[in-house]
mmCIF file with all atom_site columns, C-alpha atoms in Angstrom:
data_model
loop_
_atom_site.group_PDB
_atom_site.id
_atom_site.type_symbol
_atom_site.label_atom_id
_atom_site.label_alt_id
_atom_site.label_comp_id
_atom_site.label_asym_id
_atom_site.label_entity_id
_atom_site.label_seq_id
_atom_site.pdbx_PDB_ins_code
_atom_site.Cartn_x
_atom_site.Cartn_y
_atom_site.Cartn_z
_atom_site.occupancy
_atom_site.B_iso_or_equiv
_atom_site.pdbx_formal_charge
_atom_site.auth_seq_id
_atom_site.auth_comp_id
_atom_site.auth_asym_id
_atom_site.auth_atom_id
_atom_site.pdbx_PDB_model_num
ATOM 1   C CA . MET A 1 1   ? 13.401  11.695  -12.951 1.00 56.00 ? 1   MET A CA 1
ATOM 2   C CA . LYS A 1 2   ? 13.709  8.458   -10.989 1.00 73.00 ? 2   LYS A CA 1
ATOM 3   C CA . LYS A 1 3   ? 10.648  6.209   -10.974 1.00 88.00 ? 3   LYS A CA 1
ATOM 4   C CA . GLN A 1 4   ? 8.748   5.969   -7.705  1.00 94.00 ? 4   GLN A CA 1
ATOM 5   C CA . HIS A 1 5   ? 8.681   2.533   -6.049  1.00 97.00 ? 5   HIS A CA 1
ATOM 6   C CA . ILE A 1 6   ? 5.518   1.247   -4.359  1.00 98.00 ? 6   ILE A CA 1
ATOM 7   C CA . LEU A 1 7   ? 4.967   -1.745  -2.088  1.00 98.00 ? 7   LEU A CA 1
ATOM 8   C CA . LEU A 1 8   ? 1.455   -3.101  -2.705  1.00 98.00 ? 8   LEU A CA 1
ATOM 9   C CA . VAL A 1 9   ? 0.131   -5.393  0.043   1.00 98.00 ? 9   VAL A CA 1
ATOM 10  C CA . ASP A 1 10  ? -3.124  -7.294  -0.406  1.00 97.00 ? 10  ASP A CA 1
ATOM 11  C CA . ASP A 1 11  ? -4.117  -10.938 -0.018  1.00 95.00 ? 11  ASP A CA 1
ATOM 12  C CA . GLU A 1 12  ? -6.416  -10.777 -3.069  1.00 95.00 ? 12  GLU A CA 1
ATOM 13  C CA . ARG A 1 13  ? -4.151  -11.785 -5.959  1.00 96.00 ? 13  ARG A CA 1
ATOM 14  C CA . ASP A 1 14  ? -6.459  -10.551 -8.726  1.00 97.00 ? 14  ASP A CA 1
ATOM 15  C CA . LEU A 1 15  ? -6.906  -7.162  -7.070  1.00 95.00 ? 15  LEU A CA 1
ATOM 16  C CA . ARG A 1 16  ? -3.128  -6.832  -6.592  1.00 96.00 ? 16  ARG A CA 1
ATOM 17  C CA . ARG A 1 17  ? -2.624  -7.577  -10.272 1.00 97.00 ? 17  ARG A CA 1
ATOM 18  C CA . VAL A 1 18  ? -5.181  -4.983  -11.437 1.00 97.00 ? 18  VAL A CA 1
ATOM 19  C CA . VAL A 1 19  ? -3.804  -2.275  -9.149  1.00 97.00 ? 19  VAL A CA 1
ATOM 20  C CA . ARG A 1 20  ? -0.194  -3.157  -10.064 1.00 98.00 ? 20  ARG A CA 1
ATOM 21  C CA . LEU A 1 21  ? -0.942  -2.906  -13.791 1.00 98.00 ? 21  LEU A CA 1
ATOM 22  C CA . ALA A 1 22  ? -2.699  0.437   -13.308 1.00 97.00 ? 22  ALA A CA 1
ATOM 23  C CA . LEU A 1 23  ? 0.173   1.848   -11.226 1.00 97.00 ? 23  LEU A CA 1
ATOM 24  C CA . GLU A 1 24  ? 2.742   0.602   -13.727 1.00 97.00 ? 24  GLU A CA 1
ATOM 25  C CA . ALA A 1 25  ? 0.781   2.316   -16.508 1.00 96.00 ? 25  ALA A CA 1
ATOM 26  C CA . PHE A 1 26  ? 1.286   5.564   -14.547 1.00 95.00 ? 26  PHE A CA 1
ATOM 27  C CA . GLY A 1 27  ? 5.038   4.898   -14.431 1.00 95.00 ? 27  GLY A CA 1
ATOM 28  C CA . PHE A 1 28  ? 5.469   3.424   -10.950 1.00 96.00 ? 28  PHE A CA 1
ATOM 29  C CA . ILE A 1 29  ? 7.599   0.418   -10.083 1.00 97.00 ? 29  ILE A CA 1
ATOM 30  C CA . VAL A 1 30  ? 5.490   -1.976  -7.997  1.00 98.00 ? 30  VAL A CA 1
ATOM 31  C CA . THR A 1 31  ? 6.558   -4.743  -5.629  1.00 98.00 ? 31  THR A CA 1
ATOM 32  C CA . GLU A 1 32  ? 3.789   -7.018  -4.377  1.00 98.00 ? 32  GLU A CA 1
ATOM 33  C CA . ALA A 1 33  ? 3.270   -8.761  -1.032  1.00 97.00 ? 33  ALA A CA 1
ATOM 34  C CA . ALA A 1 34  ? 0.378   -11.088 -0.181  1.00 96.00 ? 34  ALA A CA 1
ATOM 35  C CA . ASN A 1 35  ? 0.391   -10.571 3.590   1.00 96.00 ? 35  ASN A CA 1
ATOM 36  C CA . ALA A 1 36  ? 1.951   -8.666  6.483   1.00 96.00 ? 36  ALA A CA 1
ATOM 37  C CA . ARG A 1 37  ? 4.827   -11.134 6.846   1.00 96.00 ? 37  ARG A CA 1
ATOM 38  C CA . GLU A 1 38  ? 5.864   -10.741 3.197   1.00 96.00 ? 38  GLU A CA 1
ATOM 39  C CA . ALA A 1 39  ? 5.500   -6.965  3.497   1.00 97.00 ? 39  ALA A CA 1
ATOM 40  C CA . GLY A 1 40  ? 7.838   -6.939  6.511   1.00 96.00 ? 40  GLY A CA 1
ATOM 41  C CA . ILE A 1 41  ? 10.453  -8.880  4.563   1.00 96.00 ? 41  ILE A CA 1
ATOM 42  C CA . ARG A 1 42  ? 10.219  -6.452  1.631   1.00 97.00 ? 42  ARG A CA 1
ATOM 43  C CA . LEU A 1 43  ? 10.413  -3.411  3.921   1.00 97.00 ? 43  LEU A CA 1
ATOM 44  C CA . ARG A 1 44  ? 13.582  -4.747  5.567   1.00 96.00 ? 44  ARG A CA 1
ATOM 45  C CA . ASP A 1 45  ? 15.410  -6.053  2.482   1.00 96.00 ? 45  ASP A CA 1
ATOM 46  C CA . GLY A 1 46  ? 17.049  -2.727  1.660   1.00 93.00 ? 46  GLY A CA 1
ATOM 47  C CA . THR A 1 47  ? 14.622  -1.655  -1.076  1.00 95.00 ? 47  THR A CA 1
ATOM 48  C CA . LYS A 1 48  ? 13.560  1.974   -0.693  1.00 96.00 ? 48  LYS A CA 1
ATOM 49  C CA . PHE A 1 49  ? 9.834   2.460   -1.137  1.00 97.00 ? 49  PHE A CA 1
ATOM 50  C CA . ASN A 1 50  ? 8.299   5.847   -1.810  1.00 96.00 ? 50  ASN A CA 1
ATOM 51  C CA . ALA A 1 51  ? 4.863   4.527   -0.851  1.00 97.00 ? 51  ALA A CA 1
ATOM 52  C CA . VAL A 1 52  ? 3.197   1.526   0.760   1.00 98.00 ? 52  VAL A CA 1
ATOM 53  C CA . ILE A 1 53  ? -0.396  0.647   -0.099  1.00 98.00 ? 53  ILE A CA 1
ATOM 54  C CA . THR A 1 54  ? -1.890  -1.979  2.187   1.00 98.00 ? 54  THR A CA 1
ATOM 55  C CA . ASP A 1 55  ? -5.228  -3.630  2.786   1.00 97.00 ? 55  ASP A CA 1
ATOM 56  C CA . VAL A 1 56  ? -6.249  -3.803  6.452   1.00 96.00 ? 56  VAL A CA 1
ATOM 57  C CA . ILE A 1 57  ? -7.640  -7.318  6.780   1.00 93.00 ? 57  ILE A CA 1
ATOM 58  C CA . MET A 1 58  ? -5.397  -10.151 5.621   1.00 90.00 ? 58  MET A CA 1
ATOM 59  C CA . PRO A 1 59  ? -5.034  -13.795 6.622   1.00 86.00 ? 59  PRO A CA 1
ATOM 60  C CA . GLY A 1 60  ? -2.263  -14.913 8.927   1.00 84.00 ? 60  GLY A CA 1
ATOM 61  C CA . SER A 1 61  ? -0.606  -12.957 11.641  1.00 82.00 ? 61  SER A CA 1
ATOM 62  C CA . GLY A 1 62  ? -0.444  -9.244  11.094  1.00 91.00 ? 62  GLY A CA 1
ATOM 63  C CA . SER A 1 63  ? -2.784  -6.712  9.556   1.00 94.00 ? 63  SER A CA 1
ATOM 64  C CA . GLY A 1 64  ? -2.509  -3.710  7.314   1.00 95.00 ? 64  GLY A CA 1
ATOM 65  C CA . VAL A 1 65  ? -2.293  -1.547  10.416  1.00 96.00 ? 65  VAL A CA 1
ATOM 66  C CA . ASP A 1 66  ? 0.788   -3.567  11.428  1.00 96.00 ? 66  ASP A CA 1
ATOM 67  C CA . VAL A 1 67  ? 2.218   -3.029  7.935   1.00 97.00 ? 67  VAL A CA 1
ATOM 68  C CA . ALA A 1 68  ? 1.526   0.714   8.127   1.00 97.00 ? 68  ALA A CA 1
ATOM 69  C CA . CYS A 1 69  ? 3.250   1.004   11.517  1.00 97.00 ? 69  CYS A CA 1
ATOM 70  C CA . ALA A 1 70  ? 6.243   -1.042  10.366  1.00 97.00 ? 70  ALA A CA 1
ATOM 71  C CA . ALA A 1 71  ? 6.557   0.923   7.127   1.00 97.00 ? 71  ALA A CA 1
ATOM 72  C CA . LEU A 1 72  ? 6.641   4.253   8.940   1.00 97.00 ? 72  LEU A CA 1
ATOM 73  C CA . GLN A 1 73  ? 9.157   2.928   11.464  1.00 96.00 ? 73  GLN A CA 1
ATOM 74  C CA . ILE A 1 74  ? 11.480  1.251   8.948   1.00 96.00 ? 74  ILE A CA 1
ATOM 75  C CA . GLN A 1 75  ? 11.112  3.775   6.117   1.00 95.00 ? 75  GLN A CA 1
ATOM 76  C CA . PRO A 1 76  ? 9.820   6.963   7.745   1.00 95.00 ? 76  PRO A CA 1
ATOM 77  C CA . LYS A 1 77  ? 9.838   9.004   4.532   1.00 94.00 ? 77  LYS A CA 1
ATOM 78  C CA . CYS A 1 78  ? 7.453   6.695   2.687   1.00 95.00 ? 78  CYS A CA 1
ATOM 79  C CA . VAL A 1 79  ? 3.798   7.547   2.150   1.00 96.00 ? 79  VAL A CA 1
ATOM 80  C CA . VAL A 1 80  ? 1.416   4.974   3.637   1.00 97.00 ? 80  VAL A CA 1
ATOM 81  C CA . ILE A 1 81  ? -2.063  4.398   2.241   1.00 97.00 ? 81  ILE A CA 1
ATOM 82  C CA . VAL A 1 82  ? -4.342  1.961   4.053   1.00 97.00 ? 82  VAL A CA 1
ATOM 83  C CA . VAL A 1 83  ? -7.351  0.608   2.175   1.00 97.00 ? 83  VAL A CA 1
ATOM 84  C CA . SER A 1 84  ? -10.357 -1.171  3.637   1.00 95.00 ? 84  SER A CA 1
ATOM 85  C CA . ALA A 1 85  ? -14.019 -1.897  3.049   1.00 93.00 ? 85  ALA A CA 1
ATOM 86  C CA . SER A 1 86  ? -14.521 -1.177  6.752   1.00 91.00 ? 86  SER A CA 1
ATOM 87  C CA . PRO A 1 87  ? -15.175 2.419   7.779   1.00 91.00 ? 87  PRO A CA 1
ATOM 88  C CA . LEU A 1 88  ? -12.226 4.355   9.126   1.00 90.00 ? 88  LEU A CA 1
ATOM 89  C CA . SER A 1 89  ? -13.963 4.624   12.510  1.00 89.00 ? 89  SER A CA 1
ATOM 90  C CA . GLN A 1 90  ? -13.621 0.842   12.934  1.00 90.00 ? 90  GLN A CA 1
ATOM 91  C CA . ILE A 1 91  ? -9.884  0.699   12.267  1.00 91.00 ? 91  ILE A CA 1
ATOM 92  C CA . ARG A 1 92  ? -7.893  0.874   15.491  1.00 92.00 ? 92  ARG A CA 1
ATOM 93  C CA . GLY A 1 93  ? -4.247  1.819   15.830  1.00 91.00 ? 93  GLY A CA 1
ATOM 94  C CA . LEU A 1 94  ? -3.837  3.477   12.443  1.00 92.00 ? 94  LEU A CA 1
ATOM 95  C CA . PRO A 1 95  ? -0.834  5.839   12.513  1.00 94.00 ? 95  PRO A CA 1
ATOM 96  C CA . SER A 1 96  ? -1.779  9.496   12.167  1.00 92.00 ? 96  SER A CA 1
ATOM 97  C CA . ARG A 1 97  ? 0.528   9.844   9.140   1.00 94.00 ? 97  ARG A CA 1
ATOM 98  C CA . ALA A 1 98  ? -1.263  7.078   7.245   1.00 95.00 ? 98  ALA A CA 1
ATOM 99  C CA . HIS A 1 99  ? -3.833  7.980   4.615   1.00 94.00 ? 99  HIS A CA 1
ATOM 100 C CA . PHE A 1 100 ? -7.098  6.045   4.340   1.00 95.00 ? 100 PHE A CA 1
ATOM 101 C CA . LEU A 1 101 ? -8.910  4.994   1.178   1.00 95.00 ? 101 LEU A CA 1
ATOM 102 C CA . HIS A 1 102 ? -12.269 3.226   1.353   1.00 95.00 ? 102 HIS A CA 1
ATOM 103 C CA . LYS A 1 103 ? -12.783 0.101   -0.782  1.00 93.00 ? 103 LYS A CA 1
ATOM 104 C CA . PRO A 1 104 ? -13.908 -0.127  -3.472  1.00 92.00 ? 104 PRO A CA 1
ATOM 105 C CA . TYR A 1 105 ? -11.825 2.785   -4.668  1.00 94.00 ? 105 TYR A CA 1
ATOM 106 C CA . ARG A 1 106 ? -11.111 4.296   -8.046  1.00 94.00 ? 106 ARG A CA 1
ATOM 107 C CA . ILE A 1 107 ? -7.582  4.347   -9.374  1.00 94.00 ? 107 ILE A CA 1
ATOM 108 C CA . GLN A 1 108 ? -7.970  8.123   -9.789  1.00 95.00 ? 108 GLN A CA 1
ATOM 109 C CA . ASP A 1 109 ? -8.532  8.438   -6.026  1.00 95.00 ? 109 ASP A CA 1
ATOM 110 C CA . LEU A 1 110 ? -5.441  6.350   -5.310  1.00 96.00 ? 110 LEU A CA 1
ATOM 111 C CA . MET A 1 111 ? -3.422  8.396   -7.797  1.00 94.00 ? 111 MET A CA 1
ATOM 112 C CA . GLY A 1 112 ? -4.574  11.613  -6.106  1.00 93.00 ? 112 GLY A CA 1
ATOM 113 C CA . LEU A 1 113 ? -3.190  10.421  -2.779  1.00 93.00 ? 113 LEU A CA 1
ATOM 114 C CA . LEU A 1 114 ? 0.051   9.276   -4.397  1.00 93.00 ? 114 LEU A CA 1
ATOM 115 C CA . ARG A 1 115 ? 0.539   12.547  -6.294  1.00 88.00 ? 115 ARG A CA 1
ATOM 116 C CA . ASN A 1 116 ? 0.000   14.582  -3.124  1.00 83.00 ? 116 ASN A CA 1
ATOM 117 C CA . GLY A 1 117 ? 2.164   12.412  -0.917  1.00 75.00 ? 117 GLY A CA 1
ATOM 118 C CA . VAL A 1 118 ? 4.972   10.958  -3.016  1.00 56.00 ? 118 VAL A CA 1
#
């Protein structure tokens, strides 16, 4: 079986590292991006992602909602998981196909969404 490829987008380097290591331990291939601009480059470079996990609030231009919308437009078959410490009710413009995970989250919760969607 081919390994699943995930794009992990978060401006917090240490959090990206922890989540990447956990996902790799479960057998995923993980590509990291530190912001929406980097995520857009990765989404358009020809790499096929099975899932995109993105934080909502990041520095610079673009948010996790922008990443989610771009991911579903560029790679419509990918699963999109948006994570945030803000409540879902405060996140505007989230695509209906995107899943939401409240921070702080447990890796088991993230894995549950990935297993159901990927």
